Amino acid sequence: MLKNFWYACEFSAAVTTKPKQVRILNQKLVFYRNAKGQLIALQDRCPHRGAALSLGWVKDDCIHCPYHAWKFQADGKCINIPANQPGIPIPKNARVDSYPIQEKYGFIWLFYGDLPEEERPPIPPLPEFEDPSLQKIFFEYELNAHYTRTLENDMDMSHVSIIHSKSFGNGFALEQKMEDYELNVGDWEGHAKVNVRDYTKAKDLFAFVFRPLKANVKVTLGFYMPNITRLVVDFGRGK
Ligand code: FES
């Protein structure tokens, strides 16, 4: 598990003042917003009897457990146990883990690891999300596969003319050859510039979208640690 990275784990618009469970890295977390709209991420397991805090409610910017209503503040510390008589101190271990969290590009990014702030790798630079000339489209789908397989598939150019031969791969030769490509590698990222020649047989919608009659397709296949891929495809009629 690569824990010392920022993970995009939810859409910003999906989290409100109502607690929401988010599962990532085989962990259950609860996300919610306080009255100022700031995000809070806590472990979704009450230290008392293990109830999911995400089934509770938010009041006074604190989350309340649905079982016995223990009240937790943003740093995960319990600050009220309703069943206790006044003056009884709250046990030190009455707390849940809290996690650094940021909002950027329309996503919520979580840092699950243990590095101090100044040593954390950055959120990947994705300036296209802030470019007003581009239309942003958000969608979600689930794949029953290990995430490394999915990343590999995103950056695998040589399968396109084969398995996608009936859709966007239909303009390539059936045994399309790959040329040598230029590779740029940074501290936390890598990008390969690929040129695929003679995309000449596109049909239907793809013939319109991709390009006028005869051209090369230029693709940049990029990867940011730990799990972000970025594809830039020059269709001929646009990128
Ligand atoms: S299980 Fe959460 S307060 Fe008891």
mmCIF file of N, CA and C and ligand atoms in Angstrom, residues 46 48-51 65 67-70, ligand 1:
data_model
loop_
_atom_site.group_PDB
_atom_site.id
_atom_site.type_symbol
_atom_site.label_atom_id
_atom_site.label_comp_id
_atom_site.label_asym_id
_atom_site.label_seq_id
_atom_site.Cartn_x
_atom_site.Cartn_y
_atom_site.Cartn_z
ATOM 1 N N CYS A 46 -16.375 4.184 15.628
ATOM 2 C CA CYS A 46 -16.406 4.779 16.974
ATOM 3 C C CYS A 46 -15.542 3.940 17.925
ATOM 4 N N HIS A 48 -15.915 3.552 20.982
ATOM 5 C CA HIS A 48 -16.702 2.997 22.090
ATOM 6 C C HIS A 48 -17.140 1.569 21.786
ATOM 7 N N ARG A 49 -18.081 1.387 20.852
ATOM 8 C CA ARG A 49 -18.551 0.038 20.512
ATOM 9 C C ARG A 49 -18.463 -0.235 19.012
ATOM 10 N N GLY A 50 -17.703 0.572 18.313
ATOM 11 C CA GLY A 50 -17.400 0.267 16.907
ATOM 12 C C GLY A 50 -18.454 0.683 15.894
ATOM 13 N N ALA A 51 -19.437 1.467 16.291
ATOM 14 C CA ALA A 51 -20.460 1.890 15.313
ATOM 15 C C ALA A 51 -19.835 2.785 14.234
ATOM 16 N N CYS A 65 -21.924 10.063 17.251
ATOM 17 C CA CYS A 65 -22.088 8.642 16.972
ATOM 18 C C CYS A 65 -23.571 8.254 17.069
ATOM 19 N N TYR A 67 -24.896 5.556 18.014
ATOM 20 C CA TYR A 67 -25.232 4.535 19.027
ATOM 21 C C TYR A 67 -25.474 5.165 20.410
ATOM 22 N N HIS A 68 -24.471 5.852 20.971
ATOM 23 C CA HIS A 68 -24.642 6.477 22.288
ATOM 24 C C HIS A 68 -24.343 7.969 22.242
ATOM 25 N N ALA A 69 -24.232 8.494 20.999
ATOM 26 C CA ALA A 69 -24.102 9.945 20.764
ATOM 27 C C ALA A 69 -22.824 10.570 21.314
ATOM 28 N N TRP A 70 -21.744 9.801 21.415
ATOM 29 C CA TRP A 70 -20.471 10.460 21.719
ATOM 30 C C TRP A 70 -20.228 11.502 20.640
HETATM 31 S S1 FES B 1 -20.640 3.062 19.806
HETATM 32 FE FE1 FES B 1 -20.300 5.138 19.436
HETATM 33 S S2 FES B 1 -20.989 6.124 21.187
HETATM 34 FE FE2 FES B 1 -21.227 4.033 21.637
#
